[in-house]
Short mmCIF file of C-alpha atoms and ligand atoms in Angstrom, two decimals:
data_model
loop_
_atom_site.label_atom_id
_atom_site.label_comp_id
_atom_site.label_asym_id
_atom_site.label_seq_id
_atom_site.Cartn_x
_atom_site.Cartn_y
_atom_site.Cartn_z
CA MET M 1 -139.84 -98.40 -210.73
CA GLY M 2 -138.89 -95.48 -212.42
CA VAL M 3 -136.69 -94.85 -215.62
CA ASN M 4 -132.73 -94.65 -216.25
CA TYR M 5 -131.31 -93.11 -219.24
CA LEU M 6 -128.06 -94.83 -220.73
CA ASN M 7 -126.06 -92.36 -223.08
CA SER M 8 -125.15 -94.39 -226.12
CA ASN M 9 -121.77 -94.47 -227.35
CA ASN M 10 -122.45 -94.19 -231.12
CA SER M 11 -124.98 -91.37 -230.55
CA PRO M 12 -124.81 -89.26 -227.15
CA ASN M 13 -128.10 -87.28 -227.96
CA GLN M 14 -130.47 -90.80 -228.69
CA LEU M 15 -131.20 -92.02 -225.01
CA GLU M 16 -132.17 -96.30 -224.86
CA ILE M 17 -134.24 -96.13 -221.25
CA LEU M 18 -133.10 -99.39 -219.87
CA HIS M 19 -136.86 -99.14 -217.18
CA LEU M 20 -140.06 -98.37 -218.19
CA ASN M 21 -143.47 -98.22 -216.35
CA SER M 22 -146.22 -99.93 -217.24
CA GLU M 23 -148.01 -97.06 -218.84
CA GLN M 24 -144.82 -95.93 -221.31
CA ALA M 25 -144.70 -99.88 -221.96
CA THR M 26 -148.73 -99.81 -223.24
CA HIS M 27 -147.75 -95.96 -224.88
CA LEU M 28 -145.07 -97.69 -226.80
CA VAL M 29 -147.00 -101.00 -227.88
CA ILE M 30 -149.66 -99.26 -229.01
CA ASP M 31 -147.30 -96.72 -230.95
CA ARG M 32 -144.92 -98.95 -232.45
CA ALA M 33 -148.81 -100.65 -233.65
CA ARG M 34 -149.88 -97.87 -235.36
CA GLN M 35 -146.94 -97.61 -237.82
CA LEU M 36 -147.79 -100.94 -238.61
CA VAL M 37 -151.53 -99.49 -239.60
CA ASP M 38 -149.94 -96.07 -241.13
CA GLN M 39 -147.16 -99.08 -243.02
CA LEU M 40 -150.53 -100.86 -244.50
CA VAL M 41 -152.31 -97.84 -245.28
CA GLU M 42 -150.06 -96.41 -247.40
CA ARG M 43 -148.93 -99.07 -249.04
CA ARG M 44 -153.25 -100.98 -249.51
CA GLY M 45 -154.24 -96.18 -250.43
CA HIS M 46 -157.08 -97.07 -248.13
CA ASP M 47 -157.77 -97.98 -244.54
CA LYS M 48 -160.96 -99.77 -245.03
CA PRO M 49 -161.33 -102.78 -242.45
CA PRO M 50 -160.95 -105.40 -242.13
CA PHE M 51 -156.89 -104.93 -240.81
CA LEU M 52 -155.55 -108.96 -241.39
CA PRO M 53 -152.57 -110.76 -239.56
CA GLU M 54 -151.68 -111.81 -243.75
CA GLU M 55 -151.35 -108.59 -244.82
CA PHE M 56 -148.55 -107.69 -240.93
CA VAL M 57 -146.76 -110.30 -242.54
CA ARG M 58 -145.13 -108.53 -245.23
CA LEU M 59 -144.58 -105.34 -242.75
CA GLN M 60 -142.93 -108.02 -239.68
CA ASP M 61 -141.10 -110.11 -241.56
CA ILE M 62 -143.02 -113.56 -240.95
CA LYS M 63 -142.09 -116.00 -243.73
CA GLN M 64 -145.61 -117.63 -242.94
CA ILE M 65 -148.99 -117.69 -241.33
CA VAL M 66 -149.69 -122.25 -240.69
CA LYS M 67 -152.79 -123.52 -239.49
CA ALA M 68 -151.74 -126.34 -237.55
CA ASP M 69 -152.87 -128.60 -234.50
CA LEU M 70 -151.90 -127.39 -231.71
CA GLY M 71 -153.67 -128.98 -228.94
CA GLU M 72 -154.98 -126.30 -226.51
CA THR M 73 -152.06 -123.92 -228.04
CA SER M 74 -153.93 -120.74 -229.77
CA ALA M 75 -150.35 -120.39 -231.35
CA ILE M 76 -147.35 -120.63 -231.58
CA LEU M 77 -144.67 -117.62 -232.83
CA LEU M 78 -140.69 -119.94 -234.55
CA ARG M 79 -138.22 -117.36 -235.49
CA PHE M 80 -135.27 -118.80 -237.45
CA HIS M 81 -132.70 -116.49 -239.12
CA ASP M 82 -134.93 -115.82 -242.58
CA GLY M 83 -137.53 -115.32 -240.56
CA TYR M 84 -140.75 -115.37 -238.39
CA VAL M 85 -143.62 -118.53 -238.81
CA ILE M 86 -146.87 -118.19 -237.13
CA LYS M 87 -147.78 -122.03 -236.14
CA VAL M 88 -152.97 -120.88 -235.40
CA ASN M 89 -154.76 -123.64 -234.59
CA GLU M 90 -157.10 -124.51 -237.35
CA SER M 91 -159.29 -126.17 -235.03
CA HIS M 92 -160.42 -122.38 -233.90
CA HIS M 93 -162.48 -120.27 -235.11
CA PRO M 94 -161.57 -117.57 -237.65
CA LEU M 95 -162.69 -115.14 -235.82
CA ARG M 96 -160.31 -116.07 -232.56
CA GLN M 97 -157.50 -116.77 -235.32
CA ASN M 98 -156.91 -113.95 -236.46
CA PHE M 99 -156.50 -112.89 -233.17
CA SER M 100 -154.17 -115.18 -231.63
CA CYS M 101 -152.49 -114.45 -235.45
CA ALA M 102 -151.84 -110.47 -234.32
CA HIS M 103 -151.01 -111.47 -230.20
CA GLU M 104 -148.08 -113.78 -231.92
CA ILE M 105 -148.18 -110.54 -234.35
CA GLY M 106 -147.92 -108.24 -231.04
CA HIS M 107 -145.04 -110.45 -229.12
CA ILE M 108 -142.78 -109.96 -233.10
CA LEU M 109 -143.48 -106.28 -231.70
CA PHE M 110 -142.90 -106.15 -227.98
CA SER M 111 -138.74 -108.25 -228.70
CA GLU M 112 -138.28 -105.66 -230.82
CA LEU M 113 -139.33 -103.06 -228.43
CA LYS M 114 -137.13 -104.08 -225.70
CA LEU M 115 -139.93 -104.99 -223.60
CA GLU M 116 -138.87 -106.90 -220.77
CA ARG M 117 -137.52 -104.48 -219.52
CA TYR M 118 -140.57 -103.37 -218.58
CA THR M 119 -141.26 -106.38 -217.15
CA ARG M 120 -138.56 -107.49 -215.63
CA THR M 121 -139.31 -104.62 -213.21
CA ILE M 122 -142.35 -106.65 -212.49
CA GLU M 123 -141.82 -108.36 -208.84
CA TYR M 124 -144.42 -109.81 -207.14
CA ARG M 125 -144.69 -110.23 -203.27
CA THR M 126 -145.04 -113.85 -201.83
CA PHE M 127 -143.25 -116.99 -200.58
CA ASN M 128 -144.15 -118.31 -203.82
CA PRO M 129 -141.23 -119.00 -206.09
CA GLN M 130 -143.81 -118.60 -209.42
CA GLY M 131 -145.40 -116.13 -208.76
CA GLU M 132 -143.69 -113.74 -210.78
CA GLU M 133 -142.90 -115.42 -213.68
CA ARG M 134 -145.94 -115.39 -214.04
CA ALA M 135 -146.75 -111.87 -213.04
CA ARG M 136 -144.02 -111.53 -216.06
CA ALA M 137 -145.79 -113.11 -218.32
CA GLN M 138 -149.67 -112.10 -217.23
CA ALA M 139 -147.39 -108.86 -218.64
CA ARG M 140 -145.55 -109.64 -221.48
CA GLU M 141 -149.75 -110.84 -223.10
CA ARG M 142 -151.62 -108.05 -221.64
CA LEU M 143 -149.46 -106.54 -224.31
CA CYS M 144 -149.66 -108.74 -227.03
CA ASP M 145 -153.56 -108.09 -226.21
CA ILE M 146 -153.28 -104.16 -226.10
CA ALA M 147 -150.89 -105.18 -229.89
CA ALA M 148 -153.47 -107.33 -230.88
CA THR M 149 -156.56 -104.60 -229.83
CA GLU M 150 -154.90 -101.69 -232.73
CA LEU M 151 -153.70 -104.20 -235.65
CA LEU M 152 -156.68 -105.49 -235.92
CA MET M 153 -159.26 -102.24 -234.40
CA PRO M 154 -156.98 -99.46 -235.47
CA GLU M 155 -158.52 -97.05 -232.48
CA LEU M 156 -159.46 -94.25 -235.16
CA ILE M 157 -160.77 -95.72 -237.20
CA PHE M 158 -162.84 -98.08 -235.18
CA ARG M 159 -164.27 -95.27 -233.72
CA LYS M 160 -164.83 -93.25 -236.80
CA TYR M 161 -166.69 -96.91 -237.52
CA LEU M 162 -168.68 -96.69 -233.91
CA SER M 163 -169.79 -93.03 -234.11
CA GLY M 164 -171.03 -93.96 -237.08
CA PHE M 165 -173.04 -96.67 -236.04
CA GLY M 166 -174.39 -95.72 -233.18
CA ILE M 167 -173.51 -96.57 -229.89
CA SER M 168 -175.39 -100.18 -228.43
CA ILE M 169 -174.65 -104.31 -229.38
CA HIS M 170 -176.07 -103.93 -232.76
CA SER M 171 -173.28 -101.21 -234.03
CA VAL M 172 -171.03 -104.28 -231.64
CA GLU M 173 -172.09 -107.26 -234.17
CA ARG M 174 -171.49 -104.98 -237.16
CA LEU M 175 -168.26 -103.69 -235.91
CA ALA M 176 -166.97 -107.65 -235.98
CA LYS M 177 -168.96 -108.62 -238.97
CA ILE M 178 -166.37 -105.46 -240.44
CA PHE M 179 -163.35 -105.40 -238.63
CA LYS M 180 -163.27 -109.68 -238.53
CA VAL M 181 -163.36 -109.94 -235.28
CA SER M 182 -164.97 -111.60 -231.85
CA ILE M 183 -168.06 -110.25 -230.46
CA GLN M 184 -166.12 -110.22 -227.46
CA ALA M 185 -163.91 -108.38 -228.91
CA ALA M 186 -165.68 -106.07 -230.54
CA VAL M 187 -167.85 -105.51 -227.65
CA ILE M 188 -163.89 -104.73 -225.52
CA ARG M 189 -163.09 -101.95 -227.82
CA VAL M 190 -165.98 -100.86 -227.98
CA ALA M 191 -165.82 -99.68 -224.23
CA GLU M 192 -162.54 -98.41 -224.67
CA VAL M 193 -163.20 -96.21 -227.75
CA SER M 194 -166.44 -94.80 -227.55
CA PRO M 195 -166.47 -91.32 -227.30
CA GLU M 196 -169.89 -92.08 -224.72
CA PRO M 197 -169.02 -93.27 -222.02
CA CYS M 198 -169.86 -96.99 -221.91
CA ILE M 199 -169.93 -100.03 -219.99
CA ALA M 200 -169.44 -103.40 -221.24
CA LEU M 201 -170.06 -106.79 -219.09
CA LEU M 202 -169.76 -110.17 -219.92
CA TRP M 203 -172.07 -112.74 -218.21
CA ARG M 204 -171.81 -116.30 -218.33
CA PRO M 205 -174.22 -119.36 -216.57
CA ASP M 206 -172.85 -119.51 -213.41
CA THR M 207 -171.15 -122.66 -213.02
CA ARG M 208 -169.91 -123.24 -209.63
CA THR M 209 -174.52 -123.81 -208.26
CA LYS M 210 -177.01 -125.25 -209.88
CA SER M 211 -179.79 -122.46 -209.96
CA LYS M 212 -179.50 -121.18 -213.22
CA ALA M 213 -177.76 -118.09 -213.04
CA LEU M 214 -175.45 -116.10 -214.85
CA ARG M 215 -172.24 -114.56 -213.18
CA LEU M 216 -170.09 -111.19 -214.67
CA VAL M 217 -166.37 -112.73 -215.94
CA ARG M 218 -165.81 -109.42 -217.91
CA ARG M 219 -166.40 -106.30 -216.86
CA VAL M 220 -164.50 -103.19 -219.94
CA SER M 221 -164.95 -99.95 -218.09
CA PRO M 222 -165.05 -96.80 -220.42
CA GLY M 223 -161.14 -95.83 -221.68
CA GLY M 224 -159.65 -92.14 -222.53
CA LYS M 225 -159.38 -90.29 -219.71
CA VAL M 226 -163.04 -88.36 -219.86
CA ARG M 227 -164.01 -90.55 -217.07
CA GLY M 228 -160.92 -90.46 -214.86
CA LYS M 229 -160.43 -93.01 -212.01
CA THR M 230 -164.78 -93.60 -212.13
CA ASN M 231 -164.33 -96.85 -211.15
CA TYR M 232 -168.27 -98.69 -211.72
CA VAL M 233 -169.36 -101.47 -211.27
CA PRO M 234 -172.55 -104.00 -211.27
CA ALA M 235 -174.07 -103.77 -207.87
CA HIS M 236 -174.85 -107.60 -208.76
CA ALA M 237 -172.12 -109.84 -210.17
CA LEU M 238 -174.23 -112.67 -209.95
CA VAL M 239 -178.03 -112.30 -211.21
CA ARG M 240 -180.98 -114.98 -210.53
CA SER M 241 -183.78 -116.55 -213.10
CA PRO M 242 -185.81 -115.48 -213.57
CA SER M 243 -185.02 -111.72 -214.31
CA THR M 244 -184.34 -109.47 -218.31
CA LEU M 245 -180.63 -110.94 -218.44
CA HIS M 246 -181.78 -113.97 -218.77
CA LYS M 247 -184.01 -113.54 -221.14
CA ALA M 248 -181.22 -112.02 -223.60
CA TYR M 249 -179.94 -115.52 -222.57
CA GLN M 250 -182.36 -117.28 -223.85
CA ASP M 251 -183.53 -115.61 -226.92
CA ASP M 252 -181.72 -113.75 -230.46
CA SER M 253 -182.71 -110.70 -229.50
CA PRO M 254 -180.98 -107.30 -227.67
CA VAL M 255 -183.47 -106.71 -224.05
CA LYS M 256 -183.27 -103.54 -222.88
CA SER M 257 -182.45 -102.82 -219.01
CA SER M 258 -181.87 -101.14 -215.92
CA LYS M 259 -179.56 -102.00 -213.36
CA LEU M 260 -177.89 -100.97 -210.14
CA PHE M 261 -174.11 -100.12 -210.57
CA LYS M 262 -171.59 -98.87 -207.34
CA VAL M 263 -169.21 -95.75 -207.41
CA ASP M 264 -167.56 -93.69 -205.38
CA ASN M 265 -169.07 -94.92 -202.48
CA ALA M 266 -172.79 -94.69 -204.08
CA VAL M 267 -175.13 -96.26 -205.77
CA LYS M 268 -176.00 -95.73 -209.57
CA ARG M 269 -179.20 -96.76 -212.21
CA LEU M 270 -178.03 -97.00 -215.52
CA PRO M 271 -179.67 -97.59 -218.70
CA VAL M 272 -177.69 -101.07 -219.62
CA GLU M 273 -179.06 -103.41 -223.44
CA SER M 274 -178.42 -106.99 -223.37
CA LYS M 275 -177.84 -109.64 -226.15
CA GLY M 276 -177.16 -113.91 -226.29
CA PHE M 277 -174.19 -114.94 -228.61
CA GLY M 278 -172.80 -117.82 -229.35
CA ARG M 279 -174.55 -121.38 -228.46
CA GLY M 280 -174.58 -124.33 -226.40
CA GLU M 281 -172.17 -124.83 -224.15
CA ASN M 282 -170.57 -121.37 -225.83
CA ARG M 283 -173.61 -118.80 -224.59
CA TYR M 284 -172.87 -115.80 -223.02
CA VAL M 285 -174.57 -112.80 -222.55
CA ILE M 286 -173.35 -109.51 -223.47
CA SER M 287 -174.43 -106.10 -221.73
CA LEU M 288 -173.49 -102.25 -222.81
CA ALA M 289 -174.18 -100.04 -220.12
CA PHE M 290 -174.41 -96.32 -220.50
CA LEU M 291 -173.22 -93.71 -218.25
CA ASP M 292 -175.07 -90.71 -220.09
CA ARG M 293 -177.98 -91.66 -220.48
ZN1 ZN P 301 -148.61 -114.40 -226.22
#
């Protein structure tokens, strides 16, 4: 949908945009999150990570963050006449709590920026009457995740550390520790902002079969404008045992291998580094595939 402008009566020079597309909404929410980070950096007098949700509280009219028994819910945002309260699931891992709180701050930015202008334009063409509402909710949650990512791992600062460490699984672990985020959040951010283009892959045991295969459950393509729209997709989303991925799943040390990727109707072999994380049912494997190595 196009962009409609409305002249405000009070200040004729100021234009209010009534409708936004996905790119514009994303841009607005990232910009606002960056402003918050800048304010925080100025207030503290340094830009050293981590950037914790508690630090943003005073900047954003949040009265407090309360740990509570929320069942399955990660966090909720309560609005009072004198400010907000964030309730976060006390049973979740502290790193996940950080992301959940930052996501709720994302909701505050979302309403501040009136981004429902964008989600209102989303139509889901289906016979299912709930489909449209679900598509709008997904778009809203995605924007709040984008805001949370920028608050916890500000792009420029994260990239500076990443460049210093070099791009590897070991760096992902170091970055997760320094920025106090989960391994999964850190590896996604690495793929998004890495100066050297790489793809992040997340594998979990395939629960649909009893074959002990590992299934690709998430893929994050290189961010930025470097690669344009080129899309690298692993030739095999299901990997059967034995494999180097299974070795990574079983051991705790990184494993180097190579993998076939489909790209523009061709197949290319890329070097890959993989490592297993988590325990028991939550065990998963993270891979980084390097486009230019
Ligand atoms: Zn949400």
